[in-house]
Tab-separated table of C-alpha atoms in Angstrom:
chain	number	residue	atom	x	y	z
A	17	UNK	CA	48.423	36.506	56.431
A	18	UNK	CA	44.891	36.869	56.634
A	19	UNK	CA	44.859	40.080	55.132
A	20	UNK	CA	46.557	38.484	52.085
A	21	UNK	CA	44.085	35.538	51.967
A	22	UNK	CA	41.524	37.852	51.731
A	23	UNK	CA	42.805	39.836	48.887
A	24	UNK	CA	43.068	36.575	47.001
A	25	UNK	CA	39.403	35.928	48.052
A	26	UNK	CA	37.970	39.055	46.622
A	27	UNK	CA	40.517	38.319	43.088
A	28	UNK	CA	38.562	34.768	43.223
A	29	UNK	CA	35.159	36.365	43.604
A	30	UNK	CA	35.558	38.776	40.558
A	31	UNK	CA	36.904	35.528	38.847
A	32	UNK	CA	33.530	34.342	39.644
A	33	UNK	CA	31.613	36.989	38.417
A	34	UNK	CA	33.134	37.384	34.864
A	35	UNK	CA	31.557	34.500	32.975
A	36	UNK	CA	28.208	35.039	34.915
A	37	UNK	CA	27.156	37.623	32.207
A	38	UNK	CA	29.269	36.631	29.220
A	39	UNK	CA	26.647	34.151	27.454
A	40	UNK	CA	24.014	36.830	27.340
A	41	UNK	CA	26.121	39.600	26.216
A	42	UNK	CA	27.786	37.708	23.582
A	43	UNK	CA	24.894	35.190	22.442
A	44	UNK	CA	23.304	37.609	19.563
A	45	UNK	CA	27.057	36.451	17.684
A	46	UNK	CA	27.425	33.714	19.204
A	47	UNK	CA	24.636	32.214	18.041
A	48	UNK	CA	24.850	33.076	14.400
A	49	UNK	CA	28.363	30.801	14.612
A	50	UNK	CA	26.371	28.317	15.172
A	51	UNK	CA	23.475	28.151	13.475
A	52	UNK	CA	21.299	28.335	16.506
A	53	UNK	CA	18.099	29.653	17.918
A	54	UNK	CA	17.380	32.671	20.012
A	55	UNK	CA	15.944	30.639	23.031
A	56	UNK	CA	19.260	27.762	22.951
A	57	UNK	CA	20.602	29.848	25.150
A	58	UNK	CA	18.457	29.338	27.434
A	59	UNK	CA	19.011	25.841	27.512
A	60	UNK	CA	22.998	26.415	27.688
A	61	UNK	CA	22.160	29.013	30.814
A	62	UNK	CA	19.780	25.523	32.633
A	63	UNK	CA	22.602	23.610	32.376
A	64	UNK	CA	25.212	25.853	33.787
A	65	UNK	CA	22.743	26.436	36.622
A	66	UNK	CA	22.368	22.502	37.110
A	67	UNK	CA	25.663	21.809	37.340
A	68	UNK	CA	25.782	24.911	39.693
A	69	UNK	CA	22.820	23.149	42.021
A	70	UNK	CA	24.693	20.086	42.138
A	71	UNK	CA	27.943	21.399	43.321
A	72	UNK	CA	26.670	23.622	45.798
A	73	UNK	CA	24.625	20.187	47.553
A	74	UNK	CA	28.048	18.270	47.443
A	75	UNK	CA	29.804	21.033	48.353
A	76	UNK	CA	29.903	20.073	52.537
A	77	UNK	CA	31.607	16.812	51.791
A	78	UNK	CA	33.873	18.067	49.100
A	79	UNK	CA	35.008	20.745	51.223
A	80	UNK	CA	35.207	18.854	53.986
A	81	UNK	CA	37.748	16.416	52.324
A	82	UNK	CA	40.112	18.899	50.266
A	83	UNK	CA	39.512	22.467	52.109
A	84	UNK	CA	38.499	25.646	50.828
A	85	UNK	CA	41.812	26.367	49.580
A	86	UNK	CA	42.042	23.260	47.339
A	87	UNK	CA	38.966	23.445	46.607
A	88	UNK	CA	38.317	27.007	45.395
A	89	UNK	CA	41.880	26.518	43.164
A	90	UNK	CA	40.484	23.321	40.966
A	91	UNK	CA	37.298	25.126	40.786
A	92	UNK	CA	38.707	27.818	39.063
A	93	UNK	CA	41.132	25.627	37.386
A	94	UNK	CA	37.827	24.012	35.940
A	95	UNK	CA	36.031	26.983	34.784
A	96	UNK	CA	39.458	28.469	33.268
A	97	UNK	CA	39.423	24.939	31.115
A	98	UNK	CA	35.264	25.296	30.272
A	99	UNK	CA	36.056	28.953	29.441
A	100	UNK	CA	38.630	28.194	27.177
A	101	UNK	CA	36.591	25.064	25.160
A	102	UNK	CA	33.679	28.178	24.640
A	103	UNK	CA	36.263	29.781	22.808
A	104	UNK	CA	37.442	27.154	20.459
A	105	UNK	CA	34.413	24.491	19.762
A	106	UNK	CA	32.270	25.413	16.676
A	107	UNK	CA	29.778	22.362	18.005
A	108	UNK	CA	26.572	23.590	19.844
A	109	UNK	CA	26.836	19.951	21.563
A	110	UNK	CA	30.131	20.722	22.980
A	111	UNK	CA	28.952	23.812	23.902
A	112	UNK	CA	26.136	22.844	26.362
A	113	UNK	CA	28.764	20.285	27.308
A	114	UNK	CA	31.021	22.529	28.751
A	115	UNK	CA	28.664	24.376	30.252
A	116	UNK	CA	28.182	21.493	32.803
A	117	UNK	CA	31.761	21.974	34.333
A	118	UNK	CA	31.333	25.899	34.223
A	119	UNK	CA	28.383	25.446	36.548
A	120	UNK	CA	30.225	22.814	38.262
A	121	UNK	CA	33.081	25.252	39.267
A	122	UNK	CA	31.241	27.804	40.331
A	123	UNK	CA	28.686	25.783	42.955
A	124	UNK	CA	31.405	24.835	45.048
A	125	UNK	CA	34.034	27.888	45.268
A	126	UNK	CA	30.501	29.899	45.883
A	127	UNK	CA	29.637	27.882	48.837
A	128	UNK	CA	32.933	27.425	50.369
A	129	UNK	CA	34.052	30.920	50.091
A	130	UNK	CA	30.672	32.511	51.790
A	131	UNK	CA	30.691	30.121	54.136
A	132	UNK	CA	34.428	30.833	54.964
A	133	UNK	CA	34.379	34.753	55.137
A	134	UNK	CA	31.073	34.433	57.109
A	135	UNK	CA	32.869	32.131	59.730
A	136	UNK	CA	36.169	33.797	59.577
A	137	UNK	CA	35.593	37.667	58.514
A	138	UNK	CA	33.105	40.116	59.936
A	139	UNK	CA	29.792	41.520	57.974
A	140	UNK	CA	31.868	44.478	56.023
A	141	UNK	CA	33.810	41.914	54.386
A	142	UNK	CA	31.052	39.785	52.778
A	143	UNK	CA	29.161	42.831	51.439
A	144	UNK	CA	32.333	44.164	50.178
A	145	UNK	CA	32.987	40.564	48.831
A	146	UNK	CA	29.527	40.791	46.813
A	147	UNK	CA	30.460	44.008	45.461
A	148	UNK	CA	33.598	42.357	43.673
A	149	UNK	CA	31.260	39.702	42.272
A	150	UNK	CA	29.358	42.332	41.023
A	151	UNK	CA	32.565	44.097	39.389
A	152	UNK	CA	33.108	40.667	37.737
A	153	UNK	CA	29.989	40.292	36.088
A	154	UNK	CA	29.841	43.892	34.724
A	155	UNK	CA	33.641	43.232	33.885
A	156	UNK	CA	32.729	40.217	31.136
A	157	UNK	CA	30.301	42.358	29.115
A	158	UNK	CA	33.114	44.953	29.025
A	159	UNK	CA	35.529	42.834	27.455
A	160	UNK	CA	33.604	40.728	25.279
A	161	UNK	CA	31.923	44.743	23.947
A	162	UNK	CA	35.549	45.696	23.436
A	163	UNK	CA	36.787	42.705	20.827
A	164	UNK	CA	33.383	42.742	19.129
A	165	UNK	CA	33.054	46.686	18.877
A	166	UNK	CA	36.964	46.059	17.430
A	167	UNK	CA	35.292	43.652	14.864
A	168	UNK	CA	37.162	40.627	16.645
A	169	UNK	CA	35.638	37.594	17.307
A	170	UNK	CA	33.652	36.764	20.077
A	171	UNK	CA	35.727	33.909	20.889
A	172	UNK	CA	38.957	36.465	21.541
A	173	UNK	CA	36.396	37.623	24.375
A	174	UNK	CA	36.676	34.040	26.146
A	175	UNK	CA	39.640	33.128	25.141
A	176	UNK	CA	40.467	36.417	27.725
A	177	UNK	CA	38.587	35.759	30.300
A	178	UNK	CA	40.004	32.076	30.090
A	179	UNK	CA	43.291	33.511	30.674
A	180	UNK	CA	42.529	35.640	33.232
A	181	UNK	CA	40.918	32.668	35.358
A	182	UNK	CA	44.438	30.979	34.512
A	183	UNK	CA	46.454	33.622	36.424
A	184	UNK	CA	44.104	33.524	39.081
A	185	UNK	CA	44.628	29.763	38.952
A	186	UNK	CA	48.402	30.583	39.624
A	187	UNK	CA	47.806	32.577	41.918
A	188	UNK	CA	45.371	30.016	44.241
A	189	UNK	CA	48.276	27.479	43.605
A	190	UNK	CA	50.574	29.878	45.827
A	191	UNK	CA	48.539	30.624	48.196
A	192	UNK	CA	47.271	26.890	49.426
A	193	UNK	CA	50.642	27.257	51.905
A	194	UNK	CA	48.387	30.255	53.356
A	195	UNK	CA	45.027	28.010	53.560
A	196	UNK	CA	46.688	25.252	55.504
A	197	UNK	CA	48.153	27.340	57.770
A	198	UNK	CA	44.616	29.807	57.939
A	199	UNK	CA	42.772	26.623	58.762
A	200	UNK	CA	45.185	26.026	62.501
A	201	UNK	CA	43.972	29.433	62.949
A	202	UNK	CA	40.412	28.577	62.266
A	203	UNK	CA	38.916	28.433	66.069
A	204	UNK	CA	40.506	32.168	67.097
A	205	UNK	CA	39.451	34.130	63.620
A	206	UNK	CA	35.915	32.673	63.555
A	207	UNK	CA	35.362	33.781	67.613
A	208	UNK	CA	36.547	37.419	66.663
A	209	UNK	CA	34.197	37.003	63.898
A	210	UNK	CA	31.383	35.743	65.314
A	211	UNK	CA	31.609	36.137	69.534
A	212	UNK	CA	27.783	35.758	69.870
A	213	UNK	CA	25.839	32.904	71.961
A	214	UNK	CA	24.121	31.905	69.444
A	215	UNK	CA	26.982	30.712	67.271
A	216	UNK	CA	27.458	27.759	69.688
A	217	UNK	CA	24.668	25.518	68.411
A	218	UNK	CA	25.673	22.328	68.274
A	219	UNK	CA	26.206	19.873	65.354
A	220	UNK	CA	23.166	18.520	64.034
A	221	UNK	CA	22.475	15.027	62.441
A	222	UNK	CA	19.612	16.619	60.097
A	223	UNK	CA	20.474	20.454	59.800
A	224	UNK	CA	16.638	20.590	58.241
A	225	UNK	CA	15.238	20.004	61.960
A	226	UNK	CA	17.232	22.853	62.872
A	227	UNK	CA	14.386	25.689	63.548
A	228	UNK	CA	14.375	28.216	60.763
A	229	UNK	CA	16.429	26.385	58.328
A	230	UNK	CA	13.533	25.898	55.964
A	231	UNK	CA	12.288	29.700	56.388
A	232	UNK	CA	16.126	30.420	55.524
A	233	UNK	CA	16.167	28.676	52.223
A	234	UNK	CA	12.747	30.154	51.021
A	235	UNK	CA	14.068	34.033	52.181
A	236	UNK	CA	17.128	32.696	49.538
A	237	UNK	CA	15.116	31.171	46.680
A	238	UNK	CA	12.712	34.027	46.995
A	239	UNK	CA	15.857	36.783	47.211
A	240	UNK	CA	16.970	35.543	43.932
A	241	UNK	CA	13.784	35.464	42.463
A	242	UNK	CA	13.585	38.787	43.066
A	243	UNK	CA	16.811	40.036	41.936
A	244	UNK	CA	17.026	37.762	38.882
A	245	UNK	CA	13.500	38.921	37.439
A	246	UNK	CA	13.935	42.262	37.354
A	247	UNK	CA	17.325	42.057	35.581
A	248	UNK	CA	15.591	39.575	32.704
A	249	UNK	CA	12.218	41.250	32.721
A	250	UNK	CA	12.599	44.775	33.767
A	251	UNK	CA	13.376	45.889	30.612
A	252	UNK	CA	10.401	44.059	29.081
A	253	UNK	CA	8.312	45.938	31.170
A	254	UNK	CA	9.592	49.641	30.800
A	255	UNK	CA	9.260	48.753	26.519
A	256	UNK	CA	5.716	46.991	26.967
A	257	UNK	CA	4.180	48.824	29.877
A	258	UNK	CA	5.928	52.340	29.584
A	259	UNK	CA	6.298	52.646	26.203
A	260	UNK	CA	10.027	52.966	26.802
A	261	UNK	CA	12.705	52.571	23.469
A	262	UNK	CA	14.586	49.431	23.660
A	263	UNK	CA	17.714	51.474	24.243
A	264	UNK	CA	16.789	53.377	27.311
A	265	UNK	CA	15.113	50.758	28.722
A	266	UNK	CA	18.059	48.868	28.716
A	267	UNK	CA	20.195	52.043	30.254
A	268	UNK	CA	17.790	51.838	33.617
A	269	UNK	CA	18.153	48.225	34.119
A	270	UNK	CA	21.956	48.738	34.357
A	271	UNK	CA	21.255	51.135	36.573
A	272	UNK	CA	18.993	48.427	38.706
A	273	UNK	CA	22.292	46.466	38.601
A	274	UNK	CA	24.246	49.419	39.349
A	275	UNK	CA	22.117	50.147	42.164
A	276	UNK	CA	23.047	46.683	43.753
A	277	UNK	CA	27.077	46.798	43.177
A	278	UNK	CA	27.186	50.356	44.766
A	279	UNK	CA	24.637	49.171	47.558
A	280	UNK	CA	27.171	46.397	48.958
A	281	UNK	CA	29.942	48.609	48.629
A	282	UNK	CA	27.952	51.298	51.306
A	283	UNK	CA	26.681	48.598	53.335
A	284	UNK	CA	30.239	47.067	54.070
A	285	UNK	CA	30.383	50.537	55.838
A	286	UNK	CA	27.411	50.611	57.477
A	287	UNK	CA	27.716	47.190	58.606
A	288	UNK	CA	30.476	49.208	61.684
A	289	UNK	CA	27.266	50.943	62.934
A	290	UNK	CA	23.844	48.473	62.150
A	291	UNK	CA	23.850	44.458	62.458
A	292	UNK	CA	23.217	41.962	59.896
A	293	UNK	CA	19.304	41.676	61.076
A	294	UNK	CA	18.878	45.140	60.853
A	295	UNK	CA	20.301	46.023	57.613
A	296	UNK	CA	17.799	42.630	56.041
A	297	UNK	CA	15.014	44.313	57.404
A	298	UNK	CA	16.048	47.521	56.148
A	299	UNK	CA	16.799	46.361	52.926
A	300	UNK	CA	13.324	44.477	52.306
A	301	UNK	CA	11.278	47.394	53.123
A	302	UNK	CA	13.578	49.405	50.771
A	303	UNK	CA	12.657	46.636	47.876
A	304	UNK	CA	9.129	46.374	49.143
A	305	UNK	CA	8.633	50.433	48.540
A	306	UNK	CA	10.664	49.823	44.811
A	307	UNK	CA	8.114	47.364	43.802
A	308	UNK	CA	5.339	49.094	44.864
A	309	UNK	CA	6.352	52.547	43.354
A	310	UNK	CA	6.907	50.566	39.984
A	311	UNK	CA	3.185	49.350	40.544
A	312	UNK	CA	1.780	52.692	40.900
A	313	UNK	CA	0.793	54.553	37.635
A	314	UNK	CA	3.276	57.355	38.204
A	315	UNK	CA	4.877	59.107	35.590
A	316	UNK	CA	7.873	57.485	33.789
A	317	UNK	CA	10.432	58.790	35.797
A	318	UNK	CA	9.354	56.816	38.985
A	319	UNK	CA	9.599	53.347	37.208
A	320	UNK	CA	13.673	54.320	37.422
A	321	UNK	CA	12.901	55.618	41.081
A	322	UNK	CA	11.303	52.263	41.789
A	323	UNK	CA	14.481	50.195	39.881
A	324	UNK	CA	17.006	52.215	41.842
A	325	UNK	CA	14.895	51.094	45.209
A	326	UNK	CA	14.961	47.697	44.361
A	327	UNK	CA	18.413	47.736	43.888
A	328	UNK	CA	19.407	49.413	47.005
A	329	UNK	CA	17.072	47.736	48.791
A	330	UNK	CA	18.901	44.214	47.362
A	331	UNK	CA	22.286	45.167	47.832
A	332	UNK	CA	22.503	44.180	52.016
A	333	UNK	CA	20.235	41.275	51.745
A	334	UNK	CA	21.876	38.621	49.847
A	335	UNK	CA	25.380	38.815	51.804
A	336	UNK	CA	23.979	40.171	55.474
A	337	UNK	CA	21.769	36.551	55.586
A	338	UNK	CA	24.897	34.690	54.201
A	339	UNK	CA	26.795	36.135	57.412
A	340	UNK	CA	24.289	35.533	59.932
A	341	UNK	CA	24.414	31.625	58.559
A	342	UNK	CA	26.932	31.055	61.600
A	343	UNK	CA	25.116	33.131	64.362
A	344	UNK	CA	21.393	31.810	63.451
A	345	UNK	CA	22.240	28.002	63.100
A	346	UNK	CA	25.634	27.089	64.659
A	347	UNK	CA	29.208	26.898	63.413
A	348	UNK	CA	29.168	22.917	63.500
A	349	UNK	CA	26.687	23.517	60.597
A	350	UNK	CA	26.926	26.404	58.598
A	351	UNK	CA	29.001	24.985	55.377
A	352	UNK	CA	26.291	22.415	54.879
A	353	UNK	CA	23.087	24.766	55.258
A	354	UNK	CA	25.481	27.231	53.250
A	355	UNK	CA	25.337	25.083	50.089
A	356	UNK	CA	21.189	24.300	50.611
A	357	UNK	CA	21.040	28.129	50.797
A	358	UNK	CA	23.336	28.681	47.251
A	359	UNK	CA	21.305	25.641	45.975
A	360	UNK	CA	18.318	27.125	46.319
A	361	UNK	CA	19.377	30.712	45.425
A	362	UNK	CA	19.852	29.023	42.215
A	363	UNK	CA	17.205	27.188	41.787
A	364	UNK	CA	15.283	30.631	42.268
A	365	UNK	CA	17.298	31.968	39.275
A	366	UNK	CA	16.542	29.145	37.348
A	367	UNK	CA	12.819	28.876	37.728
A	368	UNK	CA	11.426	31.815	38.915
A	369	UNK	CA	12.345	34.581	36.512
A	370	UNK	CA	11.399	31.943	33.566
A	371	UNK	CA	7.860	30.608	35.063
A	372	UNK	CA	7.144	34.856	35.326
A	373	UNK	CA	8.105	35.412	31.562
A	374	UNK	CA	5.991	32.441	30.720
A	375	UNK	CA	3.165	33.955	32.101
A	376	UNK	CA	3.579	38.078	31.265
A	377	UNK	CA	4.178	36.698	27.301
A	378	UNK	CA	0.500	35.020	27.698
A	379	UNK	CA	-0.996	37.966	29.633
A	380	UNK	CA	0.671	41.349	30.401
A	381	UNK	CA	3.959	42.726	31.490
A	382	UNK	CA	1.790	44.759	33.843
A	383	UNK	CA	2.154	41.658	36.237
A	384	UNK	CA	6.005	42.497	36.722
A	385	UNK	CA	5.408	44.689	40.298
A	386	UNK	CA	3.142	42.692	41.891
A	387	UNK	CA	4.779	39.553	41.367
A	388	UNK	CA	8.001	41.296	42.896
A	389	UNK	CA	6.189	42.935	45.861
A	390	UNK	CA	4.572	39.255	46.516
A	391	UNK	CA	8.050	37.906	46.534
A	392	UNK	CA	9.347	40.901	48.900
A	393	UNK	CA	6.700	39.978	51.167
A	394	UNK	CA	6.869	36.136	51.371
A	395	UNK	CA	10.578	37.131	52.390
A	396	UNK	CA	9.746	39.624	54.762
A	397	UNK	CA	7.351	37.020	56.976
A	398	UNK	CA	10.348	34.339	56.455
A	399	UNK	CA	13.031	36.848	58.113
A	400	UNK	CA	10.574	38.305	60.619
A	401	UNK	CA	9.609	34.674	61.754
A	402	UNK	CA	13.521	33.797	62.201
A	403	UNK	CA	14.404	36.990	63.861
A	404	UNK	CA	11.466	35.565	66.288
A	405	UNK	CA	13.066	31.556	66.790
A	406	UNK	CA	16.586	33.541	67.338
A	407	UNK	CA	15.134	35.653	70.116
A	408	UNK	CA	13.183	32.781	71.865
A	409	UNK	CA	16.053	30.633	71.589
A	410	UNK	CA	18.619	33.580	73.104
A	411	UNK	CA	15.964	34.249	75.895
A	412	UNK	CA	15.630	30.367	76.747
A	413	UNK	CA	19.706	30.298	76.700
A	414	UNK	CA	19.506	33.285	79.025
């Protein structure tokens, strides 16, 4: 049984990775449809990520009420339905409408899902789990470049991916007999998942007195910040600052993304051998020596070096510090600090990446590396300073 329910988690993670890339791939038609500007999309993408910050905050009580099963199938339900209004409405309105329940879906099912694998599953699993959201998102591009190389309409492309979130929707439907009887199980499958000490905090009124909560949520706003602005800017800076043609500039970023998709899959491996606080380490000082070979004046050839770094070095971050949620701040109170964590990786989507383009289009792209290796470092004294309040607290416990 819980082999199966974790087959259907994976299918509902690549579910949630498909539409995560589909607005910027298809926007160049898209927006010619409609009559709009370059930069609405933009304003489509804020919303999505709003609605994606709000449903990750509710997320403890929601899940609380219905259950992750319940809960991930009417998310999915409601991203199938937002999904499917993209590909009909010819009204830019109704467009950034619907792009408040397709951030609305995805805040929740994010939140519930990571914080269920990371109480339930052990470390290989959540790596491997952010490896299938990465074949999602470079899944949506895919399709939407097939109907529009075909000279179909963009809107085939949705209308697609809508139906593919429908099956899945099916699919969550018969399985919620397997959630019920998952959660009786709950108490045995999160021990063998997480046997350590340290998972026995107690329940906590305020979960932001807990000690290291606050350093957690910067490590994830900063993570994202990291990630995110070297996918939107990285090829601005290999065209500006290298001198680099549009097209190949375009070919090493994918590679950057690459990079991270491939990384997870290895780390779910090495996960059997290191643990979660040594593969985070490893992993920033892997990032920390991509963004400072990008920052050296090296020949062109090391600027992909330093992308391939950075993406390698991202790839066991993001999922090893959504596992250790359990084992650094209690059971009782992961799924609550879970969705602070997703809010805040989104909010470091949101506003990061666009404050740095604000800036680089007023000064220089040069800015790109250091920016990144400040971020890198802010996380590095965040997770160091954790790994410290873990250790006190085991050797007081002791």
């Amino acid at each position: 049984m819980a082999t199966i329910l974790l087959i259907i988690i994976y299918l509902a993670f690549i579910s949630l990775g498909l539409p995560d890339s589909l607005l910027g791939a298809t926007w160049p038609n898209m927006r010619l449809d409609f009559g709009a500007p370059v930069d609405a999309a933009g304003y489509i993408s804020i919303i999505v990520v709003v609605g994606t910050i709000i449903s990750s905050l509710a997320s403890t009580a929601v899940l609380k009420r219905l259950g992750t099963g319940r809960v991930t199938f009417i998310s999915v339900a409601v991203t199938a339905i937002s999904l499917l209004g993209f590909s009909y409405t010819h009204s830019l309105i109704l467009l950034g409408a619907l792009a408040l329940p397709l951030g609305l879906g995805a805040g929740s099912i994010d939140a519930g899902l990571n914080n269920y694998v990371a109480t339930h599953y052990k470390a290989h699993h959540m790596s491997w789990l952010h490896c299938f959201w990465g074949i999602g998102a470079m899944t949506g591009p895919i399709i939407m470049s097939g109907f529009i190389s075909a000279g179909e309409s963009w809107r085939k492309g949705f209308l697609t991916v809508s139906l593919i979130q429908f099956a899945l929707v099916v699919v969550l439907f018969l399985s919620l007999p397997l959630w019920k009887r998952a959660e009786k199980n709950t108490l045995t499958t999160a021990h063998e998942a997480h046997p350590e000490a340290a998972a026995l905090i107690p329940p906590a009124d305020n979960v932001m007195k807990i000690k290291g909560v606050k350093l957690a949520l910067l490590t994830f706003l900063f993570y994202c910040g990291v990630e995110t602005t070297l996918g939107l800017w990285g090829s601005s800076y290999l065209v500006n600052v290298k001198d680099m043609s549009t097209a190949a500039a375009a070919g090493w970023v994918s590679l950057y993304y690459g990079g991270i998709t491939a990384g997870r899959f290895i780390t779910g491996f090495v996960t059997f051998r290191f643990t979660n606080k040594a593969l985070i380490r490893a992993g920033l000082l892997i990032s920390l020596l991509g963004g400072v070979v990008l920052a050296l004046p090296l020949p062109d050839m090391f600027a992909l070096v330093g992308f391939i770094l950075v993406g390698l070095g991202c790839a066991p971050i993001f999922p090893c510090m959504l596992h250790e949620t359990p084992v650094r701040f209690g059971k009782a109170n992961s799924q609550k600090i879970m969705g602070y964590q997703m809010a805040l990786a989104y909010t470091g989507s949101a506003i990061l990446p666009p404050l740095l383009g604000w800036v680089a289009a007023r000064t220089t792209f040069m800015i790109v590396p250091p920016v990144l290796i400040g971020y890198v470092l802010v996380m590095v004294l965040c997770s160091e300073k954790i790994n410290r309040l873990m250790h006190s607290a085991a050797s007081k416990a002791s």
